[in-house]
Coordinates of C-alpha atoms and ligand atoms in Angstrom, one line a residue:
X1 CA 113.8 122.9 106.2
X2 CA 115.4 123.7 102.9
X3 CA 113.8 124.3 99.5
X4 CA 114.4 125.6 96.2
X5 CA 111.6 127.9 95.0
X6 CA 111.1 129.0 91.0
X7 CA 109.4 132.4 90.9
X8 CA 107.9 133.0 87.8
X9 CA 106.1 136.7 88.4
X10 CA 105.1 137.0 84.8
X11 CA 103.3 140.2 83.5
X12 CA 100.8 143.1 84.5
X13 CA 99.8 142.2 88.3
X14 CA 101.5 139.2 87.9
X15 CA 104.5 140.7 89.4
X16 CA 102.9 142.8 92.0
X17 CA 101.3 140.2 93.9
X18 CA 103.8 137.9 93.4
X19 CA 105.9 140.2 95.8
X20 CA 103.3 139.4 97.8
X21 CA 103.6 135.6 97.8
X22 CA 107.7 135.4 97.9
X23 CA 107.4 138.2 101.2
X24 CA 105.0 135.7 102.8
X25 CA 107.3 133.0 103.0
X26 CA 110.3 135.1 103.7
X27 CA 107.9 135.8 107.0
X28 CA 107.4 132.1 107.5
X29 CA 110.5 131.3 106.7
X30 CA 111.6 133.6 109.6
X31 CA 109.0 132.6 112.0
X32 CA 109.5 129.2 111.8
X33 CA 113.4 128.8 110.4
X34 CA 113.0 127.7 107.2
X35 CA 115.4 128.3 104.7
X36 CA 113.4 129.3 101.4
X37 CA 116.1 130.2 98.4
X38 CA 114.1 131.9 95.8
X39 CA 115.2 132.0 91.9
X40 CA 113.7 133.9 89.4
X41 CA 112.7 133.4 85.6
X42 CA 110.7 134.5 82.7
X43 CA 107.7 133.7 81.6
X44 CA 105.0 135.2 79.4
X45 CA 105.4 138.6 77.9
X46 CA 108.7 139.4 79.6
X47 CA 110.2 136.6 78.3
X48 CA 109.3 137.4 74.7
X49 CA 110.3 140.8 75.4
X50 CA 113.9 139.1 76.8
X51 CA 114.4 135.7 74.9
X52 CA 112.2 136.1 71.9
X53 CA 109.9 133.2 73.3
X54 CA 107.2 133.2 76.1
X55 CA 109.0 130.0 77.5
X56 CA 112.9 130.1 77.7
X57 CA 114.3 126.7 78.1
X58 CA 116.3 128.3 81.1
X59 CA 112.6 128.4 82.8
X60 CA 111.6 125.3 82.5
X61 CA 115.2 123.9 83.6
X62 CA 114.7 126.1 87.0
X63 CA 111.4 124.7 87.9
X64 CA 112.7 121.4 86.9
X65 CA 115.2 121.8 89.7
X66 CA 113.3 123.8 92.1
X67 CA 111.2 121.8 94.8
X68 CA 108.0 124.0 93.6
X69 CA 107.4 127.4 91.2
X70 CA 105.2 129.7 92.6
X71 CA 103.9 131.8 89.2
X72 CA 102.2 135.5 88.9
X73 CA 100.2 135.9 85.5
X74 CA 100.7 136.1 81.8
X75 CA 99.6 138.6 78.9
X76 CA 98.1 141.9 78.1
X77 CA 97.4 144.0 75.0
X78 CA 101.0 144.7 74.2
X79 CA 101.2 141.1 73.0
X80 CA 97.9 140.4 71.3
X81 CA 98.6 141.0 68.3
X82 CA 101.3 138.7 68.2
X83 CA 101.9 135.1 66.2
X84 CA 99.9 132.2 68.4
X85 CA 103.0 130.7 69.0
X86 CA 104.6 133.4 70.4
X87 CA 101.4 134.6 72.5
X88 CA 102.2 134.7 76.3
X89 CA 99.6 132.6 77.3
X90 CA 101.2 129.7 75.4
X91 CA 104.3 130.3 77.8
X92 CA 101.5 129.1 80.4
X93 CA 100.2 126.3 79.2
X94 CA 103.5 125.0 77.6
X95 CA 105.2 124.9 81.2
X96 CA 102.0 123.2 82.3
X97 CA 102.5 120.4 80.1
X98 CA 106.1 120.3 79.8
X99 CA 105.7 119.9 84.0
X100 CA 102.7 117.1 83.5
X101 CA 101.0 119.6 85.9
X102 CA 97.1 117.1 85.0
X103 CA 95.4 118.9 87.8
X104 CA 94.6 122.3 89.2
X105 CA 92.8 122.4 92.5
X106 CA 90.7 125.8 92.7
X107 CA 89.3 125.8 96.4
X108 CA 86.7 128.3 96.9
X109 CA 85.9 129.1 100.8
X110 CA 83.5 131.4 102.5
X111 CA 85.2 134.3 104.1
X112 CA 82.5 135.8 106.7
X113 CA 84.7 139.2 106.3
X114 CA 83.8 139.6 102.7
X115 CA 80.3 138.5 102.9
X116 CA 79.1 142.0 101.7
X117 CA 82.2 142.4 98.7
X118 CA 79.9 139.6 96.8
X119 CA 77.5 140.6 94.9
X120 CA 75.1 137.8 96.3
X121 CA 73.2 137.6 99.0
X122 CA 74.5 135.9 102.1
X123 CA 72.1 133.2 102.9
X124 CA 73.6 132.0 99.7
X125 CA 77.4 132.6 99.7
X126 CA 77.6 131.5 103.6
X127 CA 79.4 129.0 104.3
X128 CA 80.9 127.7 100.7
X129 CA 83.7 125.4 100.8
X130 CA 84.2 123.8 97.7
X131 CA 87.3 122.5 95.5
X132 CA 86.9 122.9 91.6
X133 CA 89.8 120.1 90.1
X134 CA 90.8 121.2 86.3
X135 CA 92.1 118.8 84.3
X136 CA 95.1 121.0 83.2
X137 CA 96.9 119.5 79.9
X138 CA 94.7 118.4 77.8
X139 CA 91.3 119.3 75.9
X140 CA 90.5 122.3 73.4
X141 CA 93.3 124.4 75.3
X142 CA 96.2 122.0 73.5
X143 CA 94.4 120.1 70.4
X144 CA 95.9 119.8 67.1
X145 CA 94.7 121.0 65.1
X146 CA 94.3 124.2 65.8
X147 CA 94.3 126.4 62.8
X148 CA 92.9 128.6 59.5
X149 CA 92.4 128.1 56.4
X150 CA 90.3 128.8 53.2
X151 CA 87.9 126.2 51.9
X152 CA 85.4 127.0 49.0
X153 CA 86.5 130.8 48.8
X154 CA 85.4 131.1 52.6
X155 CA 87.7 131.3 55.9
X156 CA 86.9 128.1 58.2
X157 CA 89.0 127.7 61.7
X158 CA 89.3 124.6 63.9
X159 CA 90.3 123.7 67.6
X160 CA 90.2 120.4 68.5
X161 CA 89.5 118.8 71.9
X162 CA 91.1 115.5 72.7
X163 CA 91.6 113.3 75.1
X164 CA 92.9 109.9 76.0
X165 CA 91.2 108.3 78.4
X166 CA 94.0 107.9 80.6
X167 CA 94.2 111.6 80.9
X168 CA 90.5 111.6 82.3
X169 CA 90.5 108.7 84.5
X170 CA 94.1 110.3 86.6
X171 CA 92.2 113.6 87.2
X172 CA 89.0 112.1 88.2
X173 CA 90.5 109.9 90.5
X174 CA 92.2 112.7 91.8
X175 CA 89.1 114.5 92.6
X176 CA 87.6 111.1 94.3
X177 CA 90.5 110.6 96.5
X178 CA 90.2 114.5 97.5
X179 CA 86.7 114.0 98.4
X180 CA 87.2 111.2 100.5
X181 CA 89.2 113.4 103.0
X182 CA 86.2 116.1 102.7
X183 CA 82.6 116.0 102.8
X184 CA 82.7 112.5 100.5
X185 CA 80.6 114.1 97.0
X186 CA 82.0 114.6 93.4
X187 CA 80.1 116.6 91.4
X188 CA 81.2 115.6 87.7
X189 CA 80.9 118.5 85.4
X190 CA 80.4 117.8 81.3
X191 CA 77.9 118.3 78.5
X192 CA 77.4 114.6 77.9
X193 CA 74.2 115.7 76.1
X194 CA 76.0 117.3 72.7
X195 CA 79.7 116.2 73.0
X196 CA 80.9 112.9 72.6
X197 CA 84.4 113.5 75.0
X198 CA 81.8 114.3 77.5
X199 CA 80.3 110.9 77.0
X200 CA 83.6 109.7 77.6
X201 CA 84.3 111.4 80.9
X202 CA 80.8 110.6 82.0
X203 CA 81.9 107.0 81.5
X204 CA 85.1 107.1 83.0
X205 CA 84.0 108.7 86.1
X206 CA 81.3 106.3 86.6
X207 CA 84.0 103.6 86.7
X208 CA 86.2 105.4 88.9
X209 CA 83.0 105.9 91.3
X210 CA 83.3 102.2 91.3
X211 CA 86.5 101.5 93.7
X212 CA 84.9 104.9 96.1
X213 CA 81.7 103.5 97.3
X214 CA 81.9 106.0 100.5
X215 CA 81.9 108.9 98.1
X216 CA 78.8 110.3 96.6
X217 CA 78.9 111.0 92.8
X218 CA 76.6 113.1 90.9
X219 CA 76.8 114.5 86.8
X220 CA 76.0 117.9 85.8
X221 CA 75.7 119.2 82.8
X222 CA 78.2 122.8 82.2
X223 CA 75.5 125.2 81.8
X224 CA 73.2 123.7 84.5
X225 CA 76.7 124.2 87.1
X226 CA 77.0 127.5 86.2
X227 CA 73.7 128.6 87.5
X228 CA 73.9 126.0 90.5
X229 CA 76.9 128.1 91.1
X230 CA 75.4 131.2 91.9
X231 CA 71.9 129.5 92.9
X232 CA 72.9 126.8 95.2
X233 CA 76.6 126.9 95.7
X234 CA 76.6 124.9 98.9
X235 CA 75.7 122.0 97.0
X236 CA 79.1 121.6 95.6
X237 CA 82.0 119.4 97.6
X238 CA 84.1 118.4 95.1
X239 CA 83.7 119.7 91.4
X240 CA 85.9 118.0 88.6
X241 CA 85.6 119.3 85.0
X242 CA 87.5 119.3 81.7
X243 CA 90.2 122.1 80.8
X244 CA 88.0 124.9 79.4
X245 CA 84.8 124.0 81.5
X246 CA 87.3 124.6 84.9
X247 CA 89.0 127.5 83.5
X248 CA 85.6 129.4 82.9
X249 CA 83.5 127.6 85.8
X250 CA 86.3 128.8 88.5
X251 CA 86.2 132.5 87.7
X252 CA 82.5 132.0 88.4
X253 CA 83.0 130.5 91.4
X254 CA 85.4 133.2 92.9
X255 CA 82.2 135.7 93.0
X256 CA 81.3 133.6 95.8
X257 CA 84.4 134.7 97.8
X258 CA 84.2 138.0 97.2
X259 CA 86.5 138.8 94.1
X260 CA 88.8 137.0 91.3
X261 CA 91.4 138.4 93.7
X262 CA 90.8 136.1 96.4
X263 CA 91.1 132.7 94.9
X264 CA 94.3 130.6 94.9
X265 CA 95.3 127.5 93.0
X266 CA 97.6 124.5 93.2
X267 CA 98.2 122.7 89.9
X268 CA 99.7 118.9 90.4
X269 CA 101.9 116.5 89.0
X270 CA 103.1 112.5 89.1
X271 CA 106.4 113.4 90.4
X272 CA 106.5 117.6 91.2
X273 CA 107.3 120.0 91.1
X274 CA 104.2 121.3 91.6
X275 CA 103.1 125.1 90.5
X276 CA 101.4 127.6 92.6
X277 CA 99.3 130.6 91.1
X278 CA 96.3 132.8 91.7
X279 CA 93.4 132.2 89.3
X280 CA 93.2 135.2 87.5
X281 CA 95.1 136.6 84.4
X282 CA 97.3 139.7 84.3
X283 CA 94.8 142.3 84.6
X284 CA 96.3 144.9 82.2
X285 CA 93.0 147.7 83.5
X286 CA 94.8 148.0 87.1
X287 CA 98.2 147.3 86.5
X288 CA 100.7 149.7 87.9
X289 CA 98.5 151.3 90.0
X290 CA 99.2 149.4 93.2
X291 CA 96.0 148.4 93.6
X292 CA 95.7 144.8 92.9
X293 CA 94.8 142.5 95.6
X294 CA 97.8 139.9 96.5
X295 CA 95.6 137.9 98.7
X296 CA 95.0 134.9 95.9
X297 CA 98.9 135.0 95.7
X298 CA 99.5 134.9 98.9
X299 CA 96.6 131.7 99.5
X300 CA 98.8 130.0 96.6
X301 CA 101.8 130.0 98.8
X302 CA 100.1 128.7 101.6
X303 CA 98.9 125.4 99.3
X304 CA 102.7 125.3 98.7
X305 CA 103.1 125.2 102.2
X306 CA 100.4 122.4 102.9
X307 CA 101.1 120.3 99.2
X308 CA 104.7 120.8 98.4
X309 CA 106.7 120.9 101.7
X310 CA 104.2 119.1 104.8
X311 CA 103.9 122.5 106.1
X312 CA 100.5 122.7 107.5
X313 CA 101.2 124.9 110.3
X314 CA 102.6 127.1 108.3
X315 CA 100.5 126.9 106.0
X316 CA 97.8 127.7 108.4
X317 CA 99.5 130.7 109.7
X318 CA 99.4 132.5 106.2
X319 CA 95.9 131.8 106.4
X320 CA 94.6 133.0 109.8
X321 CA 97.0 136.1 108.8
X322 CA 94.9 136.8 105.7
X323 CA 91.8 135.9 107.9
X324 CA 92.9 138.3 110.6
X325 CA 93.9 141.1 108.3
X326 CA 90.6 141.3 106.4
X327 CA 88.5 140.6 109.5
X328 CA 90.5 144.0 110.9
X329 CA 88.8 145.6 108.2
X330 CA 92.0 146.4 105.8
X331 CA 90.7 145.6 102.1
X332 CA 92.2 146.3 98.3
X333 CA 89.9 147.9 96.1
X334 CA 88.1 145.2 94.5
X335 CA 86.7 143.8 97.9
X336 CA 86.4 147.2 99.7
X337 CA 82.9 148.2 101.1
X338 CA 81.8 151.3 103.3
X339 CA 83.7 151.7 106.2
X340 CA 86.5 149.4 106.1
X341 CA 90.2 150.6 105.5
X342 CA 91.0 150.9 101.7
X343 CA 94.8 149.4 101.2
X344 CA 97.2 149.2 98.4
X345 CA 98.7 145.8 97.2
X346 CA 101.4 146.6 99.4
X347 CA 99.8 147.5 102.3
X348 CA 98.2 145.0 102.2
X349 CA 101.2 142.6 101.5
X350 CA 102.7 144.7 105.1
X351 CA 99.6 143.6 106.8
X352 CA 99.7 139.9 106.0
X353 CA 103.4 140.1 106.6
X354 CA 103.2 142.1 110.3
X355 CA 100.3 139.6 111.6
X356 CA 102.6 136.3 110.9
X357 CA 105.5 138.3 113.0
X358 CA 103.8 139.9 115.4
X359 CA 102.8 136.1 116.5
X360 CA 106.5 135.5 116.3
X361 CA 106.8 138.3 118.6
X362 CA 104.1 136.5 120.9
X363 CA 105.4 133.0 120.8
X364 CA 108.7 134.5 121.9
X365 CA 107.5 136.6 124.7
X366 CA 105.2 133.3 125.6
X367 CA 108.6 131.1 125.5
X368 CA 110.6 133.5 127.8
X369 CA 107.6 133.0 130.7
X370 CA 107.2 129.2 129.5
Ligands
LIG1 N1 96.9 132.5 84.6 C1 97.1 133.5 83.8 O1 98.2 133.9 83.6 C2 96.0 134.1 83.1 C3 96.2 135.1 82.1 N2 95.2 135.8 81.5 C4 95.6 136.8 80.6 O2 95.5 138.1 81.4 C5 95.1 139.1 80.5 C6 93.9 139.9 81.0 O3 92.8 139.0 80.9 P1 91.3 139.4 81.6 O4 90.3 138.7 80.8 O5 91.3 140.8 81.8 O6 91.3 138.6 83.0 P2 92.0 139.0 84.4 O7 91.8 137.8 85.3 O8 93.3 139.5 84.2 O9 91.1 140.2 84.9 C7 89.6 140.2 85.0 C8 89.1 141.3 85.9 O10 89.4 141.0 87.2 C9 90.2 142.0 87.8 N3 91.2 141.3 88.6 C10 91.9 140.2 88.3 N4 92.8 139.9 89.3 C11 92.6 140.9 90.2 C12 93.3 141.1 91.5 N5 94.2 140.3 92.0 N6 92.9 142.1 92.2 C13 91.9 142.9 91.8 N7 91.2 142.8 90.6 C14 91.6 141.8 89.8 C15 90.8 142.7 86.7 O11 91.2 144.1 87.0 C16 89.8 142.6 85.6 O12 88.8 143.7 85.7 C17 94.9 138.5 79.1 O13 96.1 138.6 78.4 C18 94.6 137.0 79.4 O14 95.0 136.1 78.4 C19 93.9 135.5 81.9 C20 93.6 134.6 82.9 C21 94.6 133.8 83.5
LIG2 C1 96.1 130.7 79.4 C2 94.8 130.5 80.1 C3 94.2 129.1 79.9 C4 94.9 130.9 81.5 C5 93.7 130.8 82.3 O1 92.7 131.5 82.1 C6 93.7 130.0 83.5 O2 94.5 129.1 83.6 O3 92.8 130.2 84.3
LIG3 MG1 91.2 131.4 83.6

């Protein structure tokens, strides 16, 4: 197979672990001859530091014509003080909308490995295997207005959170149709109680429910999820929420795993491409220091794998790689514990990248005798 691949690294760790990802494939590629051409462009800080802009038209014409984008992070403090439209992180969400990306699945899985990297205990954490779906492009995160001013002597702001109900009812269907090939329950996530958009969603996923009558659907309310979360996170199939509610509600949820450094994400289109990135930001406190962990990078381009290319063997052997490597004990700072083998990002990128070849190495040995 043949496919074009946008790599957008970013800023900070973005770029480390992005390594990470694009070396993966390169494996993958080799192990299973795929042809994988990789192009790379700007995004975020670097691209204001290049172009003047955290989103160069040149980017958003390669990911048009790449078959997927697999993207690092965005920001840090160099850039804060900046003009909002010149911020990095509205690089981000402008090539999420200008790529109709609507949904962002944020799976969160139990990894027995890490069981004592969480912080809670394991009769709660075992056995997690849930899918948060973000609505992506819409909500507070892209409302106009968004702005300043001065009334009465006095300095009032606004942000705005809007939907169309068409832009609920895509994303929650998503979410039913991905629980339908799981354990069959949406858990709808709002605050129907105070807000009247939440009303709206409430509504709208009732009627979707409608046409799914083998899937269970249940609301909760935002701040009653985020304690379910950590209380009672086996309760949760599928979990579909509004922009900000997902954004805040997923870094939660990677606690569960272990670390913000574990959890990958696949964000969805009508027509593609689709983009592939790791949950978390660009982490200025670590960055440089080779300590970052690539494994949520590295999990993105195995959804690329499964989502954007049909690859679900492959995809699979990224992921018993990454299983393999931590159940052998190798772990980046933020998951290490006493007495397992303290890595580097790329020691640990080596180690993902060694297991998926040394199976190569098997098959072909196996193949000779076959
Ligand atoms: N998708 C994106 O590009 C995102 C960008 N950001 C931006 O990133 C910058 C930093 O934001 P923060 O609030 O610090 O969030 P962050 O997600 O970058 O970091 C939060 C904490 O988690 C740690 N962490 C994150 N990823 C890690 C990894 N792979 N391995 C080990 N530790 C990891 C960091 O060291 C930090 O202590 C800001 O400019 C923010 O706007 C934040 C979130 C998402
Ligand atoms: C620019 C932000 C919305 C990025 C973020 O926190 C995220 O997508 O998780
Ligand atoms: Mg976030």
């Amino acid at each position: 197979m043949k496919k074009r691949i946008a790599v957008l690294p970013g800023d900070g760790i973005g770029k480390e672990v992005t390594r990470g990802a694009v070396d993966v494939l390169k494996a993958i590629g080799e192990r299973f001859g795929h042809q994988f051409y990789f192009s790379y462009g700007k995004i975020g800080g670097s691209a204001v530091d290049s172009f003047g802009t955290p989103l160069p038209d040149e980017t958003v014409e390669l990911c048009r014509e790449s078959d997927a984008v697999l993207l690092g992070a965005v920001g840090g403090p160099k850039y804060d003080q900046l003009p909002v439209h010149l911020r990095p992180e509205r690089g981000l969400l402008k090539i999420r909308k200008e790529l109709g990306l609507y949904a962002n699945l944020r799976p969160t899985l139990y990894y027995s490995s890490l069981a004592e990297s969480s912080p809670l205990r394991k009769e709660i954490i075992e056995d997690v295997d849930m899918v948060m779906v973000r609505e992506l492009t819409g909500g507070l995160y892209f409302g106009k207005p968004s702005e300043r001013s001065t009334q009465n002597g006095q300095d009032v702001v606004v942000d705005t959170l809007f939907y169309q109900r068409e832009e609920m009812t895509r994303v929650i269907k998503l979410a039913f149709d991905l629980a339908r090939q799981r354990k069959g329950k949406v858990t709808s996530v709002d605050k129907a109680n105070v807000l009247e958009s939440s009303r709206m969603w409430r509504e709208v996923a009732e009627e979707v429910s409608k046409a799914y009558p083998d899937v269970t659907l249940e609301h909760v309310l935002v701040d009653n999820a985020a304690m379910q979360l950590i209380k009672n996170p086996r309760k949760f199939d599928v979990v579909v929420t509004e922009n900000m509610f997902g954004d805040i509600l997923s870094d939660e949820a990677s606690v569960l795993t272990g670390s913000l450094g574990m959890l990958p994400s696949a964000s969805l289109s009508e027509k593609g491409p689709y983009l592939y990135e790791p949950i978390h930001g660009s982490a200025p406190d670590i960055e440089g220091q080779n300590v970052a962990n690539p494994l949520a990078s590295i999990l993105s381009a195995a959804m690329m794998l499964r989502l954007s290319f049909g690859l679900e063997e492959e995809a699979k052997a990224v992921e018993n790689a990454v299983n393999e490597v931590l159940n052998a004990g190798y772990r980046t700072k933020d998951i290490s514990s006493f007495g397992k083998k303290q890595v580097s990002t790329t020691e640990m990128i080596e180690e993902v990248k060694a297991t998926i070849l040394d199976h190569e190495t098997i098959l072909n040995i196996m193949g000779a005798y076959a």
